[in-house]
Amino acid sequence: MSTQTLAQFLEQHQAQHQLDAQLIALIQQIAASCRRIHQAVRQGALGGVLGSLEQQNVQGETQKKLDVMANDFMLEGNQQGGCVAAMASEEMDHHYAIPAEYSKGPYLLLFDPLDGSSNIDVNVSVGTIFSVLKAPTGTEITDDSFLQNGRQQHAAGYAIYGPQTMLLFSLGHGVFGFTLEPNRDEWLLTHVDIKIAPETAEFAINMSNFRHWDEAIRHYVKDCLAGTEGPRAKNFNMRWIASMVADVHRIMMRGGIFMYPWDKRDPSKPGKLRLMYEANPMSFLVEQAGGKAINADKAILDVDPQGLHQRLSVILGSAQEVQTVADYYQKHKQ
Ligand code: AHM
Ligand code: MG
């Protein structure tokens, strides 16, 4: 087992791919912020961190105490050090400008500080998702500065707070996974150049929404459920953790397909998951690992963002299986 630390890995990776020193420093800062979030999460009821607050976020969702703490840890951990020009998060209506006392850097950082909030109080894995873009130069930073498509990402990743705390990220040269060594409190490289198996017999979707989906997804899932006797001619297993980070992590480790498609519960919402700090970073990782990520008819990374908190359908994972879903969309368009 490799005992390369995050710092050692980053030094080598930077030299190998001629990466910007400030980008490397930013990854270190994000990793340190995630370590702080990990410490709060693992305290649970002992730390008085469970439960909800009275307030709602911009999405109209009640915020958990840990949502707000994790958001603060990300802001505090990344505003110093001169790597970022501004930050944006699921938990804030608008972007966060770096306070005047700190120097600004060349990057924009977006994050979902604690994804899978509904799982916080029941001790199921949650995580932090992040995306790094370049800040426009010579102009004032506004919310619109963040509206760059997913291909513009310079880095993306997540930390998962599960039985082990892990950090997976990509700087555009493959996906690498680190496990937090509990005794040394240090990130150690444990998963090198992660690849998602192209084929799978495991799907993840919230089945309770079956009746609300469009035709394409209903047919696809029906055909999976029909098993060896159906048109897919194989048996499928189903998993749904309701923490995107945990569902995507399983796919990173053993393949699979994750779907949160549009549904007609609230026709004004074009999906549940958010493009800028959930779908884009996860799609960047999935593509870097050889998988595929679409929002129905196009690659998520090619979607031109219209708003900081924009939602969309997300289908990602094993390349061949995602292509199969794309074919169902194509077929049911007519
Ligand atoms: P959150 O960012 O408010 O936690 O919402 C996103 C989460 C995803 O992690 C997960 O895939 C999905 O919402 C679960 O939704 P549902 O409760 O409808 O199954
Ligand atoms: Mg989320």
Short mmCIF file of C-alpha atoms and ligand atoms in Angstrom, two decimals:
data_model
loop_
_atom_site.label_atom_id
_atom_site.label_comp_id
_atom_site.label_asym_id
_atom_site.label_seq_id
_atom_site.Cartn_x
_atom_site.Cartn_y
_atom_site.Cartn_z
CA MET A 1 0.00 0.00 0.00
CA SER A 2 1.29 3.42 -0.98
CA THR A 3 2.03 5.80 1.84
CA GLN A 4 2.35 8.85 -0.35
CA THR A 5 0.84 11.86 1.39
CA LEU A 6 -1.38 14.35 -0.38
CA ALA A 7 1.43 16.92 -0.31
CA GLN A 8 3.93 14.47 -1.84
CA PHE A 9 1.44 13.41 -4.50
CA LEU A 10 0.59 17.00 -5.42
CA GLU A 11 4.25 17.97 -5.73
CA GLN A 12 4.87 15.08 -8.11
CA HIS A 13 1.61 15.60 -10.04
CA GLN A 14 2.38 19.32 -10.45
CA ALA A 15 5.83 18.61 -11.86
CA GLN A 16 4.56 15.82 -14.13
CA HIS A 17 1.77 17.92 -15.70
CA GLN A 18 3.20 21.43 -15.25
CA LEU A 19 0.29 22.55 -13.09
CA ASP A 20 -0.15 26.01 -11.62
CA ALA A 21 1.25 26.31 -8.08
CA GLN A 22 -1.82 28.23 -6.90
CA LEU A 23 -4.12 25.48 -8.10
CA ILE A 24 -2.06 22.96 -6.13
CA ALA A 25 -2.20 25.20 -3.06
CA LEU A 26 -5.97 25.51 -3.46
CA ILE A 27 -6.38 21.71 -3.43
CA GLN A 28 -4.39 21.63 -0.17
CA GLN A 29 -6.67 24.28 1.33
CA ILE A 30 -9.82 22.47 0.25
CA ALA A 31 -8.44 19.22 1.71
CA ALA A 32 -7.76 20.99 5.02
CA SER A 33 -11.29 22.44 5.06
CA CYS A 34 -12.75 18.97 4.41
CA ARG A 35 -10.70 17.60 7.31
CA ARG A 36 -12.34 20.18 9.55
CA ILE A 37 -15.79 19.23 8.26
CA HIS A 38 -14.93 15.56 8.85
CA GLN A 39 -14.12 16.37 12.49
CA ALA A 40 -17.48 18.10 12.99
CA VAL A 41 -19.44 15.33 11.22
CA ARG A 42 -17.90 12.55 13.26
CA GLN A 43 -18.80 14.30 16.55
CA GLY A 44 -22.49 13.91 15.71
CA ALA A 45 -24.78 14.28 18.72
CA LEU A 46 -21.72 14.55 21.02
CA GLY A 47 -20.76 17.81 19.35
CA GLY A 48 -24.32 19.14 19.35
CA VAL A 49 -24.11 19.49 15.58
CA LEU A 50 -27.14 17.44 14.51
CA GLY A 51 -30.61 18.84 13.75
CA SER A 52 -32.03 21.69 11.73
CA LEU A 53 -31.96 25.46 11.96
CA GLU A 54 -35.04 27.62 11.52
CA GLN A 55 -33.68 29.20 8.33
CA GLN A 56 -33.88 28.05 4.70
CA ASN A 57 -31.30 28.33 1.94
CA VAL A 58 -31.84 29.86 -1.49
CA GLN A 59 -33.33 26.55 -2.69
CA GLY A 60 -36.10 26.86 -0.07
CA GLU A 61 -34.65 23.90 1.87
CA THR A 62 -34.38 23.95 5.65
CA GLN A 63 -30.71 24.17 6.58
CA LYS A 64 -29.12 21.69 8.94
CA LYS A 65 -26.67 22.97 11.53
CA LEU A 66 -23.92 21.02 9.82
CA ASP A 67 -24.79 22.53 6.40
CA VAL A 68 -24.06 25.97 7.81
CA MET A 69 -20.95 24.88 9.72
CA ALA A 70 -19.53 23.14 6.67
CA ASN A 71 -20.22 26.22 4.56
CA ASP A 72 -18.39 28.42 7.09
CA PHE A 73 -15.43 26.01 7.20
CA MET A 74 -15.12 26.13 3.41
CA LEU A 75 -15.30 29.94 3.35
CA GLU A 76 -12.84 30.37 6.23
CA GLY A 77 -10.44 27.76 4.89
CA ASN A 78 -10.26 29.13 1.37
CA GLN A 79 -10.51 32.91 1.69
CA GLN A 80 -6.92 33.24 2.86
CA GLY A 81 -3.91 32.07 0.93
CA GLY A 82 -4.48 34.13 -2.21
CA CYS A 83 -5.81 31.30 -4.40
CA VAL A 84 -9.40 32.34 -5.02
CA ALA A 85 -11.08 35.51 -6.26
CA ALA A 86 -14.56 34.51 -5.03
CA MET A 87 -16.61 31.52 -3.92
CA ALA A 88 -20.17 30.30 -4.46
CA SER A 89 -22.12 27.65 -2.61
CA GLU A 90 -25.44 25.81 -2.44
CA GLU A 91 -26.00 27.51 0.92
CA MET A 92 -25.61 31.13 -0.25
CA ASP A 93 -27.92 33.11 -2.57
CA HIS A 94 -25.03 34.97 -4.22
CA HIS A 95 -21.29 34.62 -4.53
CA TYR A 96 -18.97 35.40 -1.63
CA ALA A 97 -16.37 38.07 -2.34
CA ILE A 98 -12.99 37.65 -0.67
CA PRO A 99 -12.78 40.20 2.19
CA ALA A 100 -10.56 43.21 1.46
CA GLU A 101 -7.90 42.18 4.03
CA TYR A 102 -6.99 39.08 2.01
CA SER A 103 -5.32 38.96 -1.37
CA LYS A 104 -7.32 37.57 -4.27
CA GLY A 105 -6.19 34.67 -6.44
CA PRO A 106 -6.93 33.55 -10.00
CA TYR A 107 -9.60 30.91 -9.25
CA LEU A 108 -13.31 30.69 -8.51
CA LEU A 109 -14.37 27.97 -6.07
CA LEU A 110 -17.87 26.49 -6.05
CA PHE A 111 -19.09 23.93 -3.55
CA ASP A 112 -21.92 22.01 -1.98
CA PRO A 113 -20.52 22.06 1.56
CA LEU A 114 -22.50 19.07 2.82
CA ASP A 115 -24.32 17.08 0.19
CA GLY A 116 -26.92 14.54 1.28
CA SER A 117 -28.15 16.66 4.19
CA SER A 118 -31.18 14.42 4.71
CA ASN A 119 -28.71 11.75 5.87
CA ILE A 120 -26.86 13.81 8.48
CA ASP A 121 -29.09 12.92 11.43
CA VAL A 122 -29.24 9.20 10.59
CA ASN A 123 -25.48 8.55 10.42
CA VAL A 124 -25.34 7.77 6.71
CA SER A 125 -22.49 9.02 4.47
CA VAL A 126 -22.53 12.66 3.40
CA GLY A 127 -19.90 14.67 1.55
CA THR A 128 -18.47 17.94 0.24
CA ILE A 129 -18.42 18.52 -3.53
CA PHE A 130 -16.22 21.19 -5.15
CA SER A 131 -15.47 22.70 -8.53
CA VAL A 132 -12.67 25.08 -9.54
CA LEU A 133 -12.94 27.56 -12.43
CA LYS A 134 -10.68 30.39 -13.60
CA ALA A 135 -11.81 33.86 -12.57
CA PRO A 136 -12.22 36.32 -15.45
CA THR A 137 -9.49 38.96 -15.43
CA GLY A 138 -9.77 42.73 -15.69
CA THR A 139 -13.41 42.81 -14.65
CA GLU A 140 -15.36 42.84 -11.42
CA ILE A 141 -16.49 39.40 -10.19
CA THR A 142 -20.26 38.94 -10.23
CA ASP A 143 -22.50 35.85 -10.02
CA ASP A 144 -22.29 35.71 -13.82
CA SER A 145 -18.51 35.20 -13.66
CA PHE A 146 -19.24 31.67 -12.42
CA LEU A 147 -21.47 30.79 -15.39
CA GLN A 148 -18.86 28.83 -17.34
CA ASN A 149 -19.58 25.38 -18.69
CA GLY A 150 -18.18 22.28 -17.03
CA ARG A 151 -15.37 21.83 -19.56
CA GLN A 152 -13.81 25.02 -18.15
CA GLN A 153 -13.21 23.36 -14.77
CA HIS A 154 -9.56 23.25 -13.72
CA ALA A 155 -10.25 20.83 -10.89
CA ALA A 156 -13.17 19.07 -9.25
CA GLY A 157 -13.67 16.55 -6.51
CA TYR A 158 -15.42 15.49 -3.37
CA ALA A 159 -14.77 14.40 0.19
CA ILE A 160 -16.95 11.60 1.52
CA TYR A 161 -17.53 11.25 5.25
CA GLY A 162 -18.34 7.55 5.51
CA PRO A 163 -16.88 4.53 7.30
CA GLN A 164 -13.64 6.01 5.98
CA THR A 165 -13.23 9.66 5.13
CA MET A 166 -11.91 9.94 1.60
CA LEU A 167 -11.00 12.68 -0.85
CA LEU A 168 -11.25 12.09 -4.60
CA PHE A 169 -10.26 14.74 -7.11
CA SER A 170 -9.05 15.37 -10.60
CA LEU A 171 -6.87 18.13 -11.99
CA GLY A 172 -7.62 16.96 -15.52
CA HIS A 173 -5.13 14.09 -15.49
CA GLY A 174 -7.12 11.18 -14.04
CA VAL A 175 -8.88 10.68 -10.72
CA PHE A 176 -6.98 10.01 -7.51
CA GLY A 177 -8.35 8.95 -4.14
CA PHE A 178 -6.94 9.63 -0.67
CA THR A 179 -8.00 8.14 2.64
CA LEU A 180 -7.75 10.16 5.83
CA GLU A 181 -5.44 8.22 8.13
CA PRO A 182 -7.17 8.67 11.49
CA ASN A 183 -4.11 8.46 13.74
CA ARG A 184 -1.94 10.87 11.73
CA ASP A 185 -4.92 12.94 10.52
CA GLU A 186 -3.22 12.90 7.12
CA TRP A 187 -4.57 12.23 3.61
CA LEU A 188 -2.77 9.22 2.10
CA LEU A 189 -2.96 8.12 -1.53
CA THR A 190 -4.93 4.86 -1.67
CA HIS A 191 -6.62 4.87 -5.11
CA VAL A 192 -4.51 5.63 -8.19
CA ASP A 193 -6.03 6.63 -11.54
CA ILE A 194 -9.54 5.37 -10.80
CA LYS A 195 -11.47 4.01 -13.78
CA ILE A 196 -15.21 3.24 -13.97
CA ALA A 197 -16.07 -0.10 -15.54
CA PRO A 198 -17.89 0.61 -18.84
CA GLU A 199 -20.60 -1.99 -18.23
CA THR A 200 -22.78 -2.53 -15.19
CA ALA A 201 -25.84 -4.33 -13.83
CA GLU A 202 -26.50 -1.90 -10.98
CA PHE A 203 -28.63 1.25 -11.13
CA ALA A 204 -29.36 4.01 -8.61
CA ILE A 205 -32.56 6.05 -8.72
CA ASN A 206 -35.24 7.17 -6.26
CA MET A 207 -37.91 4.65 -7.32
CA SER A 208 -40.65 6.46 -5.38
CA ASN A 209 -40.74 9.00 -8.22
CA PHE A 210 -41.49 6.36 -10.85
CA ARG A 211 -44.94 7.72 -11.69
CA HIS A 212 -43.56 11.25 -12.14
CA TRP A 213 -40.78 10.46 -14.64
CA ASP A 214 -40.95 10.91 -18.37
CA GLU A 215 -41.48 7.99 -20.74
CA ALA A 216 -37.79 7.38 -21.50
CA ILE A 217 -36.76 6.81 -17.89
CA ARG A 218 -39.88 4.80 -17.07
CA HIS A 219 -39.18 2.45 -19.97
CA TYR A 220 -35.49 2.18 -19.13
CA VAL A 221 -36.15 1.25 -15.47
CA LYS A 222 -39.00 -1.12 -16.39
CA ASP A 223 -36.66 -2.94 -18.76
CA CYS A 224 -33.97 -3.21 -16.05
CA LEU A 225 -36.54 -4.61 -13.62
CA ALA A 226 -37.65 -7.22 -16.16
CA GLY A 227 -34.25 -8.92 -15.73
CA THR A 228 -33.18 -11.88 -17.85
CA GLU A 229 -36.69 -12.26 -19.31
CA GLY A 230 -36.81 -8.61 -20.46
CA PRO A 231 -35.20 -6.81 -23.42
CA ARG A 232 -31.98 -6.18 -21.45
CA ALA A 233 -31.59 -9.94 -20.91
CA LYS A 234 -29.81 -9.54 -17.59
CA ASN A 235 -30.69 -9.09 -13.93
CA PHE A 236 -30.10 -5.68 -12.35
CA ASN A 237 -29.45 -4.74 -8.74
CA MET A 238 -30.63 -1.42 -7.31
CA ARG A 239 -29.01 0.92 -4.74
CA TRP A 240 -30.11 4.38 -3.55
CA ILE A 241 -28.31 6.09 -0.69
CA ALA A 242 -29.87 9.54 -1.24
CA SER A 243 -26.42 11.12 -0.87
CA MET A 244 -25.12 11.83 -4.35
CA VAL A 245 -21.57 11.71 -3.05
CA ALA A 246 -22.05 8.20 -1.68
CA ASP A 247 -23.86 6.95 -4.79
CA VAL A 248 -21.19 8.41 -7.07
CA HIS A 249 -18.45 7.01 -4.86
CA ARG A 250 -19.88 3.51 -5.22
CA ILE A 251 -19.85 3.99 -9.01
CA MET A 252 -16.23 5.16 -8.86
CA MET A 253 -15.33 2.01 -6.93
CA ARG A 254 -17.35 -0.67 -8.75
CA GLY A 255 -19.27 0.89 -11.64
CA GLY A 256 -22.99 1.53 -11.97
CA ILE A 257 -25.38 4.22 -13.14
CA PHE A 258 -26.82 7.09 -11.10
CA MET A 259 -29.95 8.91 -12.23
CA TYR A 260 -31.83 11.90 -10.87
CA PRO A 261 -33.97 12.73 -13.91
CA TRP A 262 -36.47 15.56 -14.32
CA ASP A 263 -39.88 14.65 -12.95
CA LYS A 264 -43.26 16.32 -13.06
CA ARG A 265 -43.76 16.83 -9.30
CA ASP A 266 -42.86 20.50 -9.79
CA PRO A 267 -42.80 21.25 -13.54
CA SER A 268 -41.06 24.57 -12.88
CA LYS A 269 -37.95 22.71 -11.71
CA PRO A 270 -35.83 21.20 -14.49
CA GLY A 271 -34.49 18.51 -12.14
CA LYS A 272 -33.41 18.31 -8.50
CA LEU A 273 -29.64 18.43 -8.64
CA ARG A 274 -27.69 21.60 -9.22
CA LEU A 275 -25.43 22.08 -12.22
CA MET A 276 -22.65 24.29 -10.90
CA TYR A 277 -21.63 22.55 -7.68
CA GLU A 278 -23.10 19.04 -7.99
CA ALA A 279 -23.51 17.88 -11.59
CA ASN A 280 -20.50 19.64 -13.14
CA PRO A 281 -17.84 18.51 -10.65
CA MET A 282 -19.23 14.95 -10.56
CA SER A 283 -19.39 14.84 -14.37
CA PHE A 284 -15.78 16.06 -14.61
CA LEU A 285 -14.68 13.23 -12.30
CA VAL A 286 -16.80 10.64 -14.11
CA GLU A 287 -15.43 11.61 -17.53
CA GLN A 288 -11.88 11.64 -16.16
CA ALA A 289 -12.54 8.08 -14.94
CA GLY A 290 -13.71 6.99 -18.40
CA GLY A 291 -17.44 7.22 -17.63
CA LYS A 292 -20.19 9.36 -19.15
CA ALA A 293 -22.53 12.03 -17.76
CA ILE A 294 -25.58 13.42 -19.57
CA ASN A 295 -28.65 15.52 -18.76
CA ALA A 296 -30.85 13.64 -21.29
CA ASP A 297 -29.58 14.59 -24.71
CA LYS A 298 -26.19 16.15 -24.14
CA ALA A 299 -23.07 15.86 -22.04
CA ILE A 300 -23.52 17.72 -18.75
CA LEU A 301 -20.10 19.34 -19.23
CA ASP A 302 -21.40 20.99 -22.43
CA VAL A 303 -24.46 22.55 -20.78
CA ASP A 304 -24.18 26.36 -20.83
CA PRO A 305 -25.16 27.56 -17.37
CA GLN A 306 -27.89 30.16 -16.98
CA GLY A 307 -27.82 30.60 -13.22
CA LEU A 308 -25.69 29.88 -10.16
CA HIS A 309 -28.30 27.54 -8.68
CA GLN A 310 -29.59 26.05 -11.94
CA ARG A 311 -31.00 22.51 -11.73
CA LEU A 312 -31.02 19.78 -14.35
CA SER A 313 -31.46 16.04 -14.93
CA VAL A 314 -28.38 13.99 -14.11
CA ILE A 315 -27.54 10.56 -15.53
CA LEU A 316 -23.96 9.43 -15.00
CA GLY A 317 -21.70 6.44 -14.52
CA SER A 318 -20.59 3.45 -16.57
CA ALA A 319 -20.18 4.66 -20.16
CA GLN A 320 -22.12 1.94 -21.98
CA GLU A 321 -25.06 2.04 -19.57
CA VAL A 322 -25.33 5.85 -19.77
CA GLN A 323 -25.29 5.52 -23.57
CA THR A 324 -28.15 3.01 -23.26
CA VAL A 325 -30.19 5.62 -21.35
CA ALA A 326 -29.29 8.23 -24.01
CA ASP A 327 -30.68 5.81 -26.61
CA TYR A 328 -33.95 5.50 -24.65
CA TYR A 329 -34.23 9.31 -24.62
CA GLN A 330 -33.64 9.36 -28.36
CA LYS A 331 -36.23 6.64 -28.99
CA HIS A 332 -38.91 8.27 -26.82
CA LYS A 333 -38.39 11.72 -28.31
CA GLN A 334 -40.24 10.65 -31.44
P1 AHM B 1 -28.83 18.27 -0.95
O1 AHM B 1 -27.70 18.93 -1.66
O2 AHM B 1 -29.82 19.27 -0.44
O3 AHM B 1 -28.41 17.29 0.08
O4 AHM B 1 -29.70 17.48 -2.10
C1 AHM B 1 -29.07 16.65 -3.00
C2 AHM B 1 -29.32 15.20 -2.65
C3 AHM B 1 -28.38 14.27 -3.36
O5 AHM B 1 -27.25 14.05 -2.56
C4 AHM B 1 -29.19 13.02 -3.52
O6 AHM B 1 -28.82 12.29 -4.66
C5 AHM B 1 -30.59 13.53 -3.65
O7 AHM B 1 -30.60 14.83 -3.09
C6 AHM B 1 -31.57 12.67 -2.92
O8 AHM B 1 -32.85 13.09 -3.20
P2 AHM B 1 -34.16 12.29 -2.68
O9 AHM B 1 -34.30 12.63 -1.24
O10 AHM B 1 -35.25 12.83 -3.55
O11 AHM B 1 -33.93 10.82 -2.89
MG MG B 2 -26.26 18.69 -2.62
#
